[in-house]
Structures are given as C-alpha cells and as structure tokens.
Short mmCIF file of C-alpha atoms in Angstrom, two decimals:
data_model
loop_
_atom_site.label_atom_id
_atom_site.label_comp_id
_atom_site.label_asym_id
_atom_site.label_seq_id
_atom_site.Cartn_x
_atom_site.Cartn_y
_atom_site.Cartn_z
CA MET G 1 -300.39 -149.97 101.73
CA TYR G 2 -298.14 -152.79 101.53
CA LEU G 3 -297.24 -155.49 103.84
CA ALA G 4 -293.71 -156.81 104.21
CA LYS G 5 -293.26 -160.23 105.66
CA ILE G 6 -289.84 -160.75 107.03
CA LEU G 7 -288.06 -163.86 108.06
CA ILE G 8 -285.06 -163.75 109.91
CA THR G 9 -282.98 -167.08 110.62
CA LEU G 10 -279.62 -167.67 112.29
CA ARG G 11 -276.85 -168.64 109.85
CA LYS G 12 -276.41 -172.28 109.49
CA SER G 13 -272.83 -172.10 111.18
CA ILE G 14 -274.25 -170.47 114.28
CA LEU G 15 -275.36 -172.71 117.04
CA ASP G 16 -278.98 -172.48 118.35
CA PRO G 17 -279.35 -173.26 121.91
CA GLN G 18 -283.09 -172.11 122.09
CA GLY G 19 -283.74 -174.49 119.21
CA LYS G 20 -282.06 -177.31 121.11
CA ALA G 21 -284.08 -176.67 124.09
CA VAL G 22 -287.35 -176.78 122.17
CA ARG G 23 -286.22 -180.04 120.46
CA HIS G 24 -285.68 -181.57 123.83
CA ALA G 25 -288.88 -180.50 125.05
CA LEU G 26 -290.76 -181.85 122.06
CA GLN G 27 -288.98 -185.06 122.50
CA SER G 28 -290.03 -185.29 126.11
CA LEU G 29 -293.51 -184.66 124.93
CA LYS G 30 -293.09 -188.07 123.11
CA LEU G 31 -293.22 -186.30 119.71
CA SER G 32 -291.30 -188.79 117.40
CA GLY G 33 -289.06 -187.85 114.33
CA ILE G 34 -288.04 -184.42 115.67
CA GLU G 35 -284.47 -184.16 114.41
CA GLU G 36 -283.47 -180.44 114.44
CA VAL G 37 -285.27 -177.22 115.62
CA ARG G 38 -284.14 -173.66 114.65
CA ILE G 39 -285.93 -170.59 115.79
CA GLY G 40 -286.06 -167.26 114.09
CA LYS G 41 -288.09 -164.20 113.91
CA PHE G 42 -290.88 -163.37 111.58
CA ILE G 43 -291.78 -159.60 111.46
CA GLU G 44 -294.55 -158.02 109.58
CA ILE G 45 -294.33 -154.32 108.67
CA LYS G 46 -297.25 -152.30 107.10
CA ILE G 47 -295.54 -149.76 104.95
CA SER G 48 -297.29 -146.78 103.21
CA SER G 49 -295.46 -146.05 100.00
CA LYS G 50 -296.15 -144.80 96.48
CA ASN G 51 -295.29 -148.13 94.94
CA LYS G 52 -294.06 -151.77 95.45
CA LYS G 53 -290.49 -150.92 94.65
CA GLU G 54 -290.26 -148.35 97.22
CA ALA G 55 -291.81 -150.55 99.80
CA GLU G 56 -289.08 -153.20 99.02
CA LYS G 57 -286.44 -150.52 99.49
CA ILE G 58 -287.90 -149.51 102.91
CA ALA G 59 -288.20 -153.29 104.02
CA GLU G 60 -284.56 -153.92 102.80
CA GLU G 61 -283.31 -150.94 104.71
CA ALA G 62 -285.22 -151.97 107.94
CA CYS G 63 -283.67 -155.24 107.78
CA LYS G 64 -280.06 -154.05 107.07
CA LYS G 65 -280.22 -151.22 109.50
CA LEU G 66 -281.91 -152.66 112.45
CA LEU G 67 -283.92 -156.08 112.30
CA ALA G 68 -281.07 -158.39 111.25
CA ASN G 69 -277.62 -158.88 112.77
CA PRO G 70 -275.56 -159.43 109.60
CA VAL G 71 -273.01 -161.29 111.38
CA MET G 72 -275.17 -164.10 112.62
CA GLU G 73 -278.48 -163.81 110.86
CA ASN G 74 -279.88 -164.02 107.19
CA TYR G 75 -283.04 -162.51 106.15
CA THR G 76 -285.64 -162.67 103.33
CA PHE G 77 -288.81 -160.91 102.66
CA SER G 78 -291.86 -160.68 100.65
CA ILE G 79 -293.97 -157.74 99.91
CA GLU G 80 -297.73 -157.96 99.30
CA GLU G 81 -300.36 -155.09 98.50
CA LEU G 82 -302.93 -154.63 101.01
CA PRO G 83 -306.45 -153.74 99.82
CA ALA G 84 -307.14 -150.09 100.67
CA MET L 1 -286.74 -186.18 105.83
CA TYR L 2 -289.09 -183.26 105.89
CA LEU L 3 -288.91 -179.57 106.77
CA ALA L 4 -291.83 -177.91 108.61
CA LYS L 5 -291.72 -174.11 108.51
CA ILE L 6 -293.76 -172.70 111.12
CA LEU L 7 -295.17 -169.03 111.55
CA ILE L 8 -296.44 -168.03 115.07
CA THR L 9 -298.09 -164.57 115.17
CA LEU L 10 -299.89 -162.78 117.92
CA ARG L 11 -303.54 -162.61 117.42
CA LYS L 12 -304.86 -159.21 116.01
CA SER L 13 -306.56 -158.22 119.37
CA ILE L 14 -303.39 -158.62 121.43
CA LEU L 15 -301.14 -155.52 121.86
CA ASP L 16 -297.39 -156.17 120.68
CA PRO L 17 -295.37 -153.85 122.68
CA GLN L 18 -292.09 -155.31 121.06
CA GLY L 19 -293.49 -154.28 117.65
CA LYS L 20 -294.35 -150.87 118.85
CA ALA L 21 -290.73 -150.40 120.04
CA VAL L 22 -289.35 -151.61 116.80
CA ARG L 23 -291.65 -149.15 114.94
CA HIS L 24 -290.15 -146.36 116.85
CA ALA L 25 -286.62 -147.48 116.32
CA LEU L 26 -287.20 -147.63 112.74
CA GLN L 27 -288.82 -144.27 112.57
CA SER L 28 -285.95 -142.61 114.61
CA LEU L 29 -283.82 -144.14 111.96
CA LYS L 30 -285.61 -141.67 109.38
CA LEU L 31 -287.34 -144.67 107.63
CA SER L 32 -290.48 -143.22 106.23
CA GLY L 33 -293.92 -144.99 105.78
CA ILE L 34 -293.59 -147.28 108.67
CA GLU L 35 -297.27 -147.84 109.98
CA GLU L 36 -297.23 -150.81 112.07
CA VAL L 37 -294.83 -153.50 113.12
CA ARG L 38 -295.90 -156.95 114.53
CA ILE L 39 -293.38 -159.50 115.69
CA GLY L 40 -293.66 -163.28 115.56
CA LYS L 41 -291.69 -166.29 115.40
CA PHE L 42 -290.59 -168.42 112.85
CA ILE L 43 -289.48 -172.14 113.84
CA GLU L 44 -288.10 -174.73 111.35
CA ILE L 45 -288.28 -178.28 112.34
CA LYS L 46 -286.62 -181.18 110.57
CA ILE L 47 -288.81 -184.24 110.87
CA SER L 48 -288.14 -187.67 109.79
CA SER L 49 -291.27 -189.53 109.04
CA LYS L 50 -292.63 -192.05 106.51
CA ASN L 51 -294.60 -189.44 104.63
CA LYS L 52 -295.67 -185.88 104.23
CA LYS L 53 -299.03 -186.62 106.03
CA GLU L 54 -297.18 -187.80 109.01
CA ALA L 55 -294.88 -184.93 109.18
CA GLU L 56 -297.91 -182.56 108.98
CA LYS L 57 -299.31 -184.48 111.96
CA ILE L 58 -296.19 -184.08 114.02
CA ALA L 59 -295.78 -180.27 113.14
CA GLU L 60 -299.48 -179.71 114.18
CA GLU L 61 -299.08 -181.45 117.46
CA ALA L 62 -295.82 -179.65 118.06
CA CYS L 63 -297.57 -176.31 117.55
CA LYS L 64 -300.61 -177.25 119.60
CA LYS L 65 -298.74 -178.89 122.65
CA LEU L 66 -295.69 -176.61 122.88
CA LEU L 67 -294.80 -173.96 120.32
CA ALA L 68 -297.95 -171.66 120.11
CA ASN L 69 -300.13 -170.28 123.06
CA PRO L 70 -303.60 -170.67 121.79
CA VAL L 71 -305.15 -167.93 123.67
CA MET L 72 -302.79 -165.27 122.37
CA GLU L 73 -301.30 -166.87 119.18
CA ASN L 74 -301.96 -168.15 115.78
CA TYR L 75 -299.86 -170.53 113.85
CA THR L 76 -299.60 -171.67 110.18
CA PHE L 77 -297.09 -174.02 108.71
CA SER L 78 -295.86 -175.57 105.51
CA ILE L 79 -294.08 -178.96 105.05
CA GLU L 80 -291.60 -179.28 102.38
CA GLU L 81 -289.55 -182.42 101.54
CA LEU L 82 -285.79 -182.17 101.83
CA PRO L 83 -283.54 -184.10 99.40
CA ALA L 84 -282.01 -187.15 101.11
#
C-alpha cells in the first residue's frame, strides 16, 4: 500500500481572492509581517498497487484527469510506502 | 522574507465526505487501486520577519487563531527562506 501526497496550487499568474481574504483576516488579527497568502489543496490518496512506479502512474493520472485544472493549477506529489 | 508552507488535514476520526466523493469519481474513471482519499488544505504565506524563529511564531499563531479548526483539523508547517 502506498500513500500519495498531492499538492495542488494556483498558477502564479492566477489571482487568489480567497488568499487575499485570509491575508486581510490575519492582518486584522494583528499578526505582523503577513505579505501574501495563497491557498491550495492537499490531497492524500491510499493506493494499493504492485510497486511504487505503478502507484506513481495512478497518482499522476488522478491529477491529470480529475484533481487539477491544468489551465489554472499546478500539481506536485510524492509517494511513500505504508507499512502493511 | 520567509515562506511558510502549511498543511491542514482532517483528524483521522472525522469523516471526509468530499474525499469519498473524489474516490468514487476516480473509480468511475477506471483508475484502479484507489483505496481512500482525504482532502485537506495547503496554504502558503509569505512572511517578512527578522529571522526564521519569528516567522515560525507567526505561522503557528496564524494556524491556531484562524486557519485550522482545532476540533476537527491538524496542522503542520515548514518554513523556508526566500532569496531576497
């Protein structure tokens, strides 16, 4: 069993109004030094596959076909093996 | 300038209906081996502070006061220095 940890972030050129709202909220809580906030997704998928290579292929396909919007988002992931 | 990368995940005991929906969607795309999906947030904050220690303190406070719901969520973060 493998665990894919997937990070999905907005591309740099895309405005992030949710991040802007969070920045304002943090500033009104008197937290100093907050310059920019960007919000993305973190997705964990447990994959049962023969080996790590295959788990990578499945995670890649999941990102491409469903999880990330290629026009607006980037994705990266890492795969780790779970103890049986 | 520092970049805090914050991961917010649902606690294990909390049901994740969004993750369940994504799992079903991946399975109906004929992706094999998908056992479980859990969805969290990934938040990047640029912090201007004197040193890494202070940036850590600000990130910790942001998580506690606003970003994570301590009843339902866990958070972890890492801080890296950005080139000036």
